[in-house]
CSV table of C-alpha atoms in Angstrom, one decimal:
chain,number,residue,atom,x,y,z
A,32,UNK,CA,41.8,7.4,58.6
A,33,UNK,CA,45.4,8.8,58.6
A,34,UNK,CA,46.1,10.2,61.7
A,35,UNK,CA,48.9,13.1,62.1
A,36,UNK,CA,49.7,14.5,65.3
A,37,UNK,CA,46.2,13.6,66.8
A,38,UNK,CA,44.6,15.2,63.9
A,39,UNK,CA,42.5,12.1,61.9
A,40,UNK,CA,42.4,12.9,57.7
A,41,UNK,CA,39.5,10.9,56.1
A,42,UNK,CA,41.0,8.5,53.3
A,43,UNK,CA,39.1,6.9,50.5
A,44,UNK,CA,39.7,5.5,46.6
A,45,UNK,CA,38.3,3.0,44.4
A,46,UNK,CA,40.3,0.0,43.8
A,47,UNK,CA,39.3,-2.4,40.5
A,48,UNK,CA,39.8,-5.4,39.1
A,49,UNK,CA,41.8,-4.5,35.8
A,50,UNK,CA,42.4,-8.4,34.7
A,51,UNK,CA,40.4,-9.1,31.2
A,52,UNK,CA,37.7,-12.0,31.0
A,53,UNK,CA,35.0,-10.6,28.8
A,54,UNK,CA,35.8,-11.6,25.3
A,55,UNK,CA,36.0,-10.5,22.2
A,56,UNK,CA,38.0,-7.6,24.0
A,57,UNK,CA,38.5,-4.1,21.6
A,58,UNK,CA,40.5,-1.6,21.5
A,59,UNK,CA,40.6,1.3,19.6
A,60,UNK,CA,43.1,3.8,22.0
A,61,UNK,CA,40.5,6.2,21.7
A,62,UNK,CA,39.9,6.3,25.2
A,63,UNK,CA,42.7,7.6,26.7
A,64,UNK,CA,44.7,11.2,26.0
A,65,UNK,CA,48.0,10.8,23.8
A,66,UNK,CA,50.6,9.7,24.8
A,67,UNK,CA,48.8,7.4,27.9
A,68,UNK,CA,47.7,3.9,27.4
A,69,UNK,CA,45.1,2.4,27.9
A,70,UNK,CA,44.0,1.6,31.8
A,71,UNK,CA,45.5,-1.7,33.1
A,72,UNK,CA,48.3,-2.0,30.0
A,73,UNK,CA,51.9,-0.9,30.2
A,74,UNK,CA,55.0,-0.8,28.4
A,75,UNK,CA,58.5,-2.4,28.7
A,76,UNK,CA,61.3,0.0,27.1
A,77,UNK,CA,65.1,-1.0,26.6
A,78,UNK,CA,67.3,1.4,24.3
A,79,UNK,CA,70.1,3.2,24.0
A,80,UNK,CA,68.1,6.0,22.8
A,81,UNK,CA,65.9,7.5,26.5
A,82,UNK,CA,63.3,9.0,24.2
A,83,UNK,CA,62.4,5.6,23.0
A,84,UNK,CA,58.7,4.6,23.9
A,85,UNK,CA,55.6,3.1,23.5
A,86,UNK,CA,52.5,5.3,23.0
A,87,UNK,CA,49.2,6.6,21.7
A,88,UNK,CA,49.2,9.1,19.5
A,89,UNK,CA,46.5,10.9,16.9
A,90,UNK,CA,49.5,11.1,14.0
A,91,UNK,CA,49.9,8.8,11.0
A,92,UNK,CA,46.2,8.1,9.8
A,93,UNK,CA,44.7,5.9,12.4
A,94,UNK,CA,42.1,3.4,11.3
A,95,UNK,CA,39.7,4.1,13.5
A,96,UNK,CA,40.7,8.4,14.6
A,97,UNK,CA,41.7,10.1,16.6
A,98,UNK,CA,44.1,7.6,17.8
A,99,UNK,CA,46.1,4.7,17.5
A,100,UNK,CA,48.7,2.9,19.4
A,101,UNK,CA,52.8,3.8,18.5
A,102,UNK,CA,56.4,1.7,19.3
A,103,UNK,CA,58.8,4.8,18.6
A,104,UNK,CA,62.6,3.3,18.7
A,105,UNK,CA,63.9,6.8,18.2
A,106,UNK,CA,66.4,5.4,15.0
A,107,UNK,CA,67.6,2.4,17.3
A,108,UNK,CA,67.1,-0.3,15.3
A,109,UNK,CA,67.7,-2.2,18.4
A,110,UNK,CA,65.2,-1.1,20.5
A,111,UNK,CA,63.1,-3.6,22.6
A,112,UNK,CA,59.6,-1.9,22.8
A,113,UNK,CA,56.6,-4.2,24.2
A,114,UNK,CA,53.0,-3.6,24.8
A,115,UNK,CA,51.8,-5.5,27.5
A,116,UNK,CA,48.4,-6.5,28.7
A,117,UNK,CA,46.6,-6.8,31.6
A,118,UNK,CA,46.1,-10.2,33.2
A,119,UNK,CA,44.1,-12.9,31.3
A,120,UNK,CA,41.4,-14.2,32.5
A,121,UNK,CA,41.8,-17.6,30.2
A,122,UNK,CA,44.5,-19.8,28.8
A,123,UNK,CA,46.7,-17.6,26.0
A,124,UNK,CA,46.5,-20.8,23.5
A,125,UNK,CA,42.8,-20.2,23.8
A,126,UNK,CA,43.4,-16.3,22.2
A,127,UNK,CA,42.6,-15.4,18.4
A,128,UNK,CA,44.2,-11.7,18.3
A,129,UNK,CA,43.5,-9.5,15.5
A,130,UNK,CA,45.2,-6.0,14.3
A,131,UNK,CA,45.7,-3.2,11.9
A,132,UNK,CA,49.7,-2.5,11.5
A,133,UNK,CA,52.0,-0.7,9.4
A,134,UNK,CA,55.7,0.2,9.4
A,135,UNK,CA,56.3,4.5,8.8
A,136,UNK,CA,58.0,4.2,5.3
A,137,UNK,CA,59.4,0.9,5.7
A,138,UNK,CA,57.9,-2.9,4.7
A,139,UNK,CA,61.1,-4.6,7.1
A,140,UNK,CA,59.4,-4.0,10.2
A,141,UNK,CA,57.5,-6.7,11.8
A,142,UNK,CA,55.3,-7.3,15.2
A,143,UNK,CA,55.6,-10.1,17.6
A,144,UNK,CA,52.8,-11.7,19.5
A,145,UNK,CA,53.3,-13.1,23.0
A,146,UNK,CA,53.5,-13.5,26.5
A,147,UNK,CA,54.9,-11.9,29.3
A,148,UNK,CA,55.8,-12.2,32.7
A,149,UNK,CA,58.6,-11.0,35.2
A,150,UNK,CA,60.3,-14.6,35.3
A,151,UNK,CA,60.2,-15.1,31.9
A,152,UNK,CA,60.4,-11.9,30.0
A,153,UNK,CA,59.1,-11.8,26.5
A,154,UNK,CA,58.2,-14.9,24.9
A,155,UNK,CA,57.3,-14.9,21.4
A,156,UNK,CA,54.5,-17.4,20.2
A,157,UNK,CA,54.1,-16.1,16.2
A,158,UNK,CA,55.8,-13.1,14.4
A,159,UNK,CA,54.3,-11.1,11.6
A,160,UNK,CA,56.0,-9.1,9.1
A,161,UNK,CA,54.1,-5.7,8.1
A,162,UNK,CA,53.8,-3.7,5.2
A,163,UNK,CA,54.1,0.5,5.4
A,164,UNK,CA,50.3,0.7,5.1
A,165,UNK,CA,48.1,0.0,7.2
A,166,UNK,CA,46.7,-4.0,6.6
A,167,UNK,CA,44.5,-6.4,9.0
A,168,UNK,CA,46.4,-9.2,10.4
A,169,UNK,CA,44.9,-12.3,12.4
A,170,UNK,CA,46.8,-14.9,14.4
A,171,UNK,CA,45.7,-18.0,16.1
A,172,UNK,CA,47.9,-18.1,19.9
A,173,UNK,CA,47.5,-22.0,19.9
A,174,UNK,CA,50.7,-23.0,19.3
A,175,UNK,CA,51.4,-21.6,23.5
A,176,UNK,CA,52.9,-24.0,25.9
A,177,UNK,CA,53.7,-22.2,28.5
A,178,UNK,CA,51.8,-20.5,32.2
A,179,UNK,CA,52.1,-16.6,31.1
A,180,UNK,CA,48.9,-14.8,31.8
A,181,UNK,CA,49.9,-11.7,30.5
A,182,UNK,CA,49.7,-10.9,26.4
A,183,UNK,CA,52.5,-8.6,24.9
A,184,UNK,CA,53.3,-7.9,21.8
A,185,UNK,CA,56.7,-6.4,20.5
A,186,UNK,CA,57.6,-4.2,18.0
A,187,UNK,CA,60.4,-5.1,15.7
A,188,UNK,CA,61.8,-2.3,13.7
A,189,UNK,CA,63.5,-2.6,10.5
A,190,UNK,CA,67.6,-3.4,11.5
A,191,UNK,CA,68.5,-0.5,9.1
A,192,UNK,CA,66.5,2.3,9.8
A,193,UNK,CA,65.0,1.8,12.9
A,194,UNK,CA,61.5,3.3,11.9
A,195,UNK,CA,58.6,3.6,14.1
A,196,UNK,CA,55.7,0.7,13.8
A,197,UNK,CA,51.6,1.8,14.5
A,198,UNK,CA,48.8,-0.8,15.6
A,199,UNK,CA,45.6,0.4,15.7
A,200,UNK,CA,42.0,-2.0,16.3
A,201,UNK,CA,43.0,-4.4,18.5
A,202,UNK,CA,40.6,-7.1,18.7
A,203,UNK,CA,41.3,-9.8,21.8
A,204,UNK,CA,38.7,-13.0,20.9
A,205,UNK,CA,38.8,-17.0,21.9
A,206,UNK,CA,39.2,-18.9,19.1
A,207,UNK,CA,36.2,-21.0,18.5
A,208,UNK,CA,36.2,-24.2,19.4
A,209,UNK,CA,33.9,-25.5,16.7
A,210,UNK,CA,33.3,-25.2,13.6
A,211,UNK,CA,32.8,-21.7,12.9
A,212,UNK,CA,32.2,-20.0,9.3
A,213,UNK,CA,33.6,-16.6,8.4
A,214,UNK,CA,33.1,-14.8,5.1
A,215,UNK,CA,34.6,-11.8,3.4
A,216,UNK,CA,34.0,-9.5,2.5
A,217,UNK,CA,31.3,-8.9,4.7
A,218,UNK,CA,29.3,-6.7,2.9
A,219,UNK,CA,29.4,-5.2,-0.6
A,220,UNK,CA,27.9,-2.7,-2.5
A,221,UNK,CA,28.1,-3.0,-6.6
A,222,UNK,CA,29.1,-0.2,-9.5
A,223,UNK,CA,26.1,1.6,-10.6
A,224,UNK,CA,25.0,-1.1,-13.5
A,225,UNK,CA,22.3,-0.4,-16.2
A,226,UNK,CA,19.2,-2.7,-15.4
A,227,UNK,CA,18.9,-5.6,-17.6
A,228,UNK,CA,22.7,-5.9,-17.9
A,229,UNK,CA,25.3,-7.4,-15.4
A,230,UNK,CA,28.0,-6.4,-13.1
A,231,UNK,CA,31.5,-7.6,-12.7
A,232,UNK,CA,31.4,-10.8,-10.5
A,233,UNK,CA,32.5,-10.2,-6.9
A,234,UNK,CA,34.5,-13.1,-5.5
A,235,UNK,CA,33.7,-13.9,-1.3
A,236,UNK,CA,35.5,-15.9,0.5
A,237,UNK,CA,34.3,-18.5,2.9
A,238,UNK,CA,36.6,-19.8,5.7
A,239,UNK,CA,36.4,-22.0,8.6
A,240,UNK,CA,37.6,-19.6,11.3
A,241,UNK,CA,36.8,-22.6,14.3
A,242,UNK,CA,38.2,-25.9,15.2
A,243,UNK,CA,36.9,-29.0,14.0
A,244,UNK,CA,35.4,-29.9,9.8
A,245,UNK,CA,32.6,-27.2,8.6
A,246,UNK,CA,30.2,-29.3,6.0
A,247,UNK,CA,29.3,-26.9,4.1
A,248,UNK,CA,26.5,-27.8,0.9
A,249,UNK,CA,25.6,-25.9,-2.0
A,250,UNK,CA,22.0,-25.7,0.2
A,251,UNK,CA,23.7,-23.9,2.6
A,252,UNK,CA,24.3,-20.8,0.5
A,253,UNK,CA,21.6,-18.5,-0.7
A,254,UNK,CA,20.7,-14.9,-1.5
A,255,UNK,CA,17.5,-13.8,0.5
A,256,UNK,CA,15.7,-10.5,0.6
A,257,UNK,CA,13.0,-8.0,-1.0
A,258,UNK,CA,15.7,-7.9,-4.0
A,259,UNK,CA,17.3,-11.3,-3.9
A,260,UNK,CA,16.2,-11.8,-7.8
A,261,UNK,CA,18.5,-9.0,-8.6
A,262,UNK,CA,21.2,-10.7,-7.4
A,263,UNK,CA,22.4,-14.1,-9.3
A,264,UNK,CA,24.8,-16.8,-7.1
A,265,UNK,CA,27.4,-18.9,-8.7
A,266,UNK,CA,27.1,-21.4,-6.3
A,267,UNK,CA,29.1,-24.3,-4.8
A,268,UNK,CA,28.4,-27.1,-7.5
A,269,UNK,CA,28.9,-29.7,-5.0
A,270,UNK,CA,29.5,-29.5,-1.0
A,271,UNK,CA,33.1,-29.2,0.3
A,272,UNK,CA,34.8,-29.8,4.0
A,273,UNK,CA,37.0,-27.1,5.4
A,274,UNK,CA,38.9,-27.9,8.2
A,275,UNK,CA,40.4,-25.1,10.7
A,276,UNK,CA,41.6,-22.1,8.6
A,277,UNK,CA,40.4,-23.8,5.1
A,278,UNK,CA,38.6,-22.3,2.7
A,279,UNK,CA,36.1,-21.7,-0.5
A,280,UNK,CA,34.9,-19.7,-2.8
A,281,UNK,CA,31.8,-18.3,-4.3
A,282,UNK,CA,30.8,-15.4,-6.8
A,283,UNK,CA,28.0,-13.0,-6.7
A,284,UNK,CA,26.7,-10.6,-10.1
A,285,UNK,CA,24.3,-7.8,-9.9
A,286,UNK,CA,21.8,-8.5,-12.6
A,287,UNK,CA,19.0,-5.8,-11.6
A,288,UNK,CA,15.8,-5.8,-13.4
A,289,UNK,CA,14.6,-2.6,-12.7
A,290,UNK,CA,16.2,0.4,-11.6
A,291,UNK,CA,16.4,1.9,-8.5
A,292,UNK,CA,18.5,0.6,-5.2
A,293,UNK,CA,19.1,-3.2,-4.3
A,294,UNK,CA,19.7,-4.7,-1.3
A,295,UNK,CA,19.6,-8.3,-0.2
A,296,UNK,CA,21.3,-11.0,2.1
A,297,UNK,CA,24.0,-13.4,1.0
A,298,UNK,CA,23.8,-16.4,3.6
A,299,UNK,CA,26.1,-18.7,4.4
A,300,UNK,CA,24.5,-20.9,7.0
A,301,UNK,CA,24.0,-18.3,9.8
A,302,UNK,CA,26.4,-15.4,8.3
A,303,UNK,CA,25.1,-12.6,7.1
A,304,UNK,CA,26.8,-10.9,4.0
A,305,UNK,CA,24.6,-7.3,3.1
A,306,UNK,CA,24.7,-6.9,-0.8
A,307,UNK,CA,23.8,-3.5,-2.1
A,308,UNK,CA,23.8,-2.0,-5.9
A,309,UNK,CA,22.4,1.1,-7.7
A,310,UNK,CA,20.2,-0.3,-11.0
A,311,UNK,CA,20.2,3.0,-13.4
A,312,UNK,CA,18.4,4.0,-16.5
A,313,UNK,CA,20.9,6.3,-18.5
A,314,UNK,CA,18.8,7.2,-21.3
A,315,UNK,CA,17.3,10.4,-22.2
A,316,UNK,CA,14.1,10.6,-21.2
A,317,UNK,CA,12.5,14.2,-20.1
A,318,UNK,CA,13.3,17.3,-21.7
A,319,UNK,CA,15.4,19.5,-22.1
A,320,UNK,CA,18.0,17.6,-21.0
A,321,UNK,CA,21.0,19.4,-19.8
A,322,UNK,CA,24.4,18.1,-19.2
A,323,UNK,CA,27.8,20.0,-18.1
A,324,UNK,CA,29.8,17.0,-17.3
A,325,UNK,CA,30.7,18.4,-13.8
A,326,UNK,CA,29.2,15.3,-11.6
A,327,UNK,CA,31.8,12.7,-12.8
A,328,UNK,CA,35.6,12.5,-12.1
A,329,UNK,CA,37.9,12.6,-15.2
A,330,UNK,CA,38.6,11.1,-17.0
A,331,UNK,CA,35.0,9.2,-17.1
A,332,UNK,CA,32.3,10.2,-19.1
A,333,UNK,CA,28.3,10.6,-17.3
A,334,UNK,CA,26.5,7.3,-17.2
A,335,UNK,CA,25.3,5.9,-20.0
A,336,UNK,CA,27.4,8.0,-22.3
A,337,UNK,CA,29.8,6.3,-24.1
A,338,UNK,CA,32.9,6.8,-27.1
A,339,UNK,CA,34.1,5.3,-30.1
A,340,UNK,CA,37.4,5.6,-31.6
A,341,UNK,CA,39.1,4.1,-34.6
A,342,UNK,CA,42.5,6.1,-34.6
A,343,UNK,CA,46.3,5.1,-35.0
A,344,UNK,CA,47.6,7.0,-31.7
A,345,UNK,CA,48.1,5.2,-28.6
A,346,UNK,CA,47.3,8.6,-26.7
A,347,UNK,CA,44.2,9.7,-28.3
A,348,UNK,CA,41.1,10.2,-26.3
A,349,UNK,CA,37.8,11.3,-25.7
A,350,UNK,CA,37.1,12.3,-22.0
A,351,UNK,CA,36.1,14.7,-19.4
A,352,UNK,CA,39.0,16.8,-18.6
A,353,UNK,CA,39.9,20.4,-16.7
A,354,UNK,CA,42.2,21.4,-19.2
A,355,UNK,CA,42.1,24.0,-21.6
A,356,UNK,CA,39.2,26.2,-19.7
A,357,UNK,CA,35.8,25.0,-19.4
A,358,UNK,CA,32.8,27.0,-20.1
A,359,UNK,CA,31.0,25.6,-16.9
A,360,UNK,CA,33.8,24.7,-14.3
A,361,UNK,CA,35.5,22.4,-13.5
A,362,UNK,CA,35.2,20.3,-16.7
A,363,UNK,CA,34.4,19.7,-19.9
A,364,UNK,CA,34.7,16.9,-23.0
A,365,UNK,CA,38.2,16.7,-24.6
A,366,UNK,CA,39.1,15.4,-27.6
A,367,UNK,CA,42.4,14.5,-28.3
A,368,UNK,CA,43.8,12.7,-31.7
A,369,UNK,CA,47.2,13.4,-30.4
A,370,UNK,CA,48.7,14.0,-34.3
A,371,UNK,CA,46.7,11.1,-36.1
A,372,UNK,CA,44.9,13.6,-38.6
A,373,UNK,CA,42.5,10.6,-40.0
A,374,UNK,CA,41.2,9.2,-36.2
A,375,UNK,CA,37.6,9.1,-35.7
A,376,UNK,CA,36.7,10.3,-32.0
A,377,UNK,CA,32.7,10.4,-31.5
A,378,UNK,CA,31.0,11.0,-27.8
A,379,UNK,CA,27.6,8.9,-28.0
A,380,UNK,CA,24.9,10.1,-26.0
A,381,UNK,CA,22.4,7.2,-23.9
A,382,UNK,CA,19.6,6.2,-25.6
A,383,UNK,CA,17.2,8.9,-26.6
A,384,UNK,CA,13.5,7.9,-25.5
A,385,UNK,CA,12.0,10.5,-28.2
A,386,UNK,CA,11.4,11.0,-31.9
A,387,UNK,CA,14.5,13.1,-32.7
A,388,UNK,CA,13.1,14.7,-35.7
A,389,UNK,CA,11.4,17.9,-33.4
A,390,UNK,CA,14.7,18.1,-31.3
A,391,UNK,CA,17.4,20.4,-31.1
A,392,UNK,CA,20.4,20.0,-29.7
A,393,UNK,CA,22.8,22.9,-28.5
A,394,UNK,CA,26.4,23.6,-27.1
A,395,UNK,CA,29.4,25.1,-26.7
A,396,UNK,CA,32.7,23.9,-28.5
A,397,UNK,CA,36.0,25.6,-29.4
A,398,UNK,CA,39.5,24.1,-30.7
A,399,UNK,CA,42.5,24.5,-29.0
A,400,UNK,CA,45.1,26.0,-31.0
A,401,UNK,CA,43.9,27.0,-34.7
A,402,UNK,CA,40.7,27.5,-36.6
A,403,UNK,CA,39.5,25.5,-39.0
A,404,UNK,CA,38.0,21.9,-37.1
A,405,UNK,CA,35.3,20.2,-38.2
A,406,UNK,CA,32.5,19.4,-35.3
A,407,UNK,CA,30.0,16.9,-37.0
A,408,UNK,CA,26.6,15.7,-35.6
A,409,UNK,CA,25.1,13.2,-36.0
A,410,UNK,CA,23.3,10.1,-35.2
A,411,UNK,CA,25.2,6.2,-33.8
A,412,UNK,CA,24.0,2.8,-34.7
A,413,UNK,CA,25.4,0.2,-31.8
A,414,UNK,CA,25.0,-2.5,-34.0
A,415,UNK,CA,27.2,-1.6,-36.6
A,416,UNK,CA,29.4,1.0,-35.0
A,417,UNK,CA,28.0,3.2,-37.6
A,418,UNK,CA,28.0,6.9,-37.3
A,419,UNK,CA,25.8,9.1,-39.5
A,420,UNK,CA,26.6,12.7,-40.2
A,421,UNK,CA,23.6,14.7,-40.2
A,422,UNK,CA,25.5,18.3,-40.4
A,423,UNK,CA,28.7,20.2,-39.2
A,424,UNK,CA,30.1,23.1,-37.2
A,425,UNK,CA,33.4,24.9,-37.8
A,426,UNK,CA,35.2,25.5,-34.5
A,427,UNK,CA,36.9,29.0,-33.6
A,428,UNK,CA,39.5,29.2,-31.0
A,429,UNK,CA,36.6,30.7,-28.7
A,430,UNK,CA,33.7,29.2,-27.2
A,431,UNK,CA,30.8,30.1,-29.3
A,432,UNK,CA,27.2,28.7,-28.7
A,433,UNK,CA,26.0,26.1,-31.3
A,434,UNK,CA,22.3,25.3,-32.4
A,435,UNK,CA,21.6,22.1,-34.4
A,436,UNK,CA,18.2,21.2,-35.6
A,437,UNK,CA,17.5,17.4,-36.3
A,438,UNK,CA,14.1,18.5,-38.8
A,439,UNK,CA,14.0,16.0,-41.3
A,440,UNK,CA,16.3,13.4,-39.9
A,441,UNK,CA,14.7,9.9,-41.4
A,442,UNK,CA,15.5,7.1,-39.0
C-alpha cells in the first residue's frame, strides 16, 4: 500500500526472472512491436550521429517475417552498436550461437560475438565477416576465458560507408559435449526425373558438430522407407573418424522405378535426412492430347519434350517464349536460327504410346517477319538423331490453324 495523506492506494505488479537457462534459446524478433526488443535484451549505443540505434524492424526481407533484428549507424562508420543479452544461466565457453546476417549493399561489414558486462565493456571472443545477403553463420564461444554472463554481439559497419547490418534467427544452444553428428542439407527434394532414369547426384554433408571423435562406418548410413529402393546411396567405402567440426561426404541419386511421388529417410546413425522426388511418365498416352506450353517457365520446354539442333549460330534456339504474340497466353514455341539459313531446329514430342497411323495432329504456327517458311512434320528416331519428313506447311505472317494427318505413315 502507498499511503498519501492518510489515504492507502493498493499497489501490485509482477516481477520475473528474465536470466536465460533453457537451451537451445530462439529468437526470431517476431514477438515484439518494431522498433522494441525483445523482453530482457537491451542495447548499448555510442555515435556521433543521436539517431544511431539498435532495433527490430519488418524492412529488408527478414528470414523468418515480419521481423528481424537492425544495428543502424546512421553513415557513422564509427558507430559502436551492441546487442546485449540477458543473463546466462551457464558458462559463455559452453554457448554454440547461430545466425542469419547481411550487410544493406555492402560485403565489408562484419558482426562480433561476445560478452558484456559493466566492468568490462565489450569483449569480443570471434568476429565474422558478412556478405550483403542474407547467409547462416555458426560459431563455437569456446575459446572464452573470462567471468561475463552477459552475451553481446556488436555490429561492425563497413569503415567507408557506414551501412546498416540485419540479424535475424538467432539460435542460443550448448555445444555438445560429445560426439554429435550433423548433416546437411537436412532434407531434399529431387527434379522431376523420368522413372527408370537417374537424377543428378546430391552431395550431403556429414559433420561432427560435438566434442570428442564420431566413428562413423559405412553401416551407419542407410536409406530407409516405403520408397528407399528409389533412392540409390554412394556410400562411405570404408569408415572415417571426425573429430570436433570435421567432416565427410556422401551422395544420394533418385533412380525411381515407377512414377508417382517418393519419399524416404537418409540415416546417418540417429539423424534424420527426408528425401523426396516426383517420378514422371512424359509420354503420350490418352487422347487427344492438348498442349499450349503455358505451365512451364521459359525458356524450358514441357516434360518430356525435347529439341535437336544442328545449326552454325551460337544464338539459335528452340524454346518457349512470350515474344512475338502467342495464340494462348502467355507463351508459345519459338524458333530462332538467328541468320544461319541451313540450321536444323526440330521440337520432339515424348513418346507416343499409340499407333500413329489413325492420328492427326493440329496447330497453330506463323513466321515472324515474311512469308514463305517451311514448317515440316514429321517423325524422330533417338537412336540415330534421325528426323523423317512426313509432309509440310507454308507459314503466313498470321496464325492460321494447321491439320496434319499421319494415314499411311509405315513405321
Amino acid at each position: 500500500l502507498l499511503t498519501v495523506d492518510n489515504t492507502e492506494v493498493p499497489l501490485s505488479g509482477e516481477g520475473f526472472d528474465n536470466s536465460i537457462s533453457d537451451f537451445p534459446l530462439f529468437i526470431d524478433f517476431n514477438d515484439v512491436e518494431p522498433p522494441a526488443l525483445p523482453v530482457g535484451w537491451v542495447a548499448y549505443v555510442e555515435s556521433s550521429n543521436a539517431a544511431a540505434r539498435v532495433e527490430t524492424t519488418t524492412l529488408v526481407n527478414p528470414v523468418s517475417p515480419p521481423n528481424q533484428l537492425r544495428f543502424v549507424p546512421m553513415n557513422d562508420p564509427n558507430a559502436t552498436l551492441i546487442f546485449i543479452s540477458p543473463p546466462i544461466g551457464a558458462p559463455i565457453n559452453t554457448l554454440r550461437v547461430s545466425f542469419s546476417a547481411l550487410g544493406l549493399n555492402s560485403s565489408a561489414n562484419s558482426v562480433q560475438l561476445g560478452s558484456y558486462s559493466v566492468e568490462n565493456g565489450f569483449t569480443s571472443i570471434q568476429s565474422v565477416n558478412i556478405t550483403s545477403a542474407h547467409q547462416v553463420y555458426q560459431v563455437d564461444l569456446a575459446g572464452y576465458e573470462g567471468e561475463d554472463v552477459l552475451f553481446a554481439i556488436k555490429a561492425i559497419s563497413d569503415p567507408n560507408t557506414g551501412r546498416p547490418t540485419y540479424l535475424d534467427n538467432l539460435n542460443i544452444a550448448l555445444i555438445p559435449s560429445e560426439p554429435t553428428v550433423d548433416v546437411t542439407p537436412d532434407s531434399w527434394e529431387f527434379e522431376p526425373t523420368h522413372y527408370g532414369e537417374s537424377s543428378e547426384e546430391k552431395e550431403f554433408t556429414i559433420t561432427n558438430i560435438g566434442a570428442g571423435t564420431l566413428i562413423l562406418s559405412p553401416e551407419d548410413i542407410s536409406i530407409t522407407g516405403d520408397d528407399a529402393d528409389d533412392f540409390t546411396l554412394n556410400n562411405l567405402t570404408e569408415t572415417v573418424e571426425l573429430t570436433a567440426n570435421q567432416s565427410t561426404t556422401i551422395g544420394v541419386v533418385f533412380t525411381p522405378v515407377l512414377e508417382g511421388d517418393k519419399t524416404a529417410s537418409l540415416m546417418v546413425k540417429d539423424f534424420t535426412v527426408s528425401l523426396s522426388g516426383e517420378s514422371y511418365n512424359p509420354n503420350i498416352t490418352s487422347l487427344p492430347h492438348f498442349e499450349d506450353f503455358n505451365d512451364v517457365t521459359p525458356p524450358a520446354l514441357p516434360f518430356g519434350w525435347t529439341y535437336f539442333m544442328e545449326t552454325t549460330s551460337g544464338q539459335a534456339t528452340v524454346q518457349t517464349s512470350h515474344l512475338q504474340s502467342p495464340l494462348s497466353d502467355p507463351y508459345h514455341i519459338r524458333f530462332g536460327n538467328f541468320i544461319d539459313a541451313d540450321a536444323e531446329l526440330v521440337l520432339i514430342t515424348p513418346e507416343i504410346e499409340f499407333d500413329i497411323n489413325p492420328l492427326r495432329v493440329s496447330f497453330y504456327a506463323k513466321v515472324n517477319n515474311a512469308d514463305g517458311t517451311t514448317l515440316e512434320i514429321g517423325t524422330w528416331d533417338d537412336a540415330d538423331n534421325t528426323f523423317t519428313s512426313l509432309g509440310s506447311v507454308l507459314l503466313t505472317t498470321t496464325y492460321p490453324h494447321y491439320f496434319f494427318e499421319f494415314d499411311g505413315f509405315d513405321d
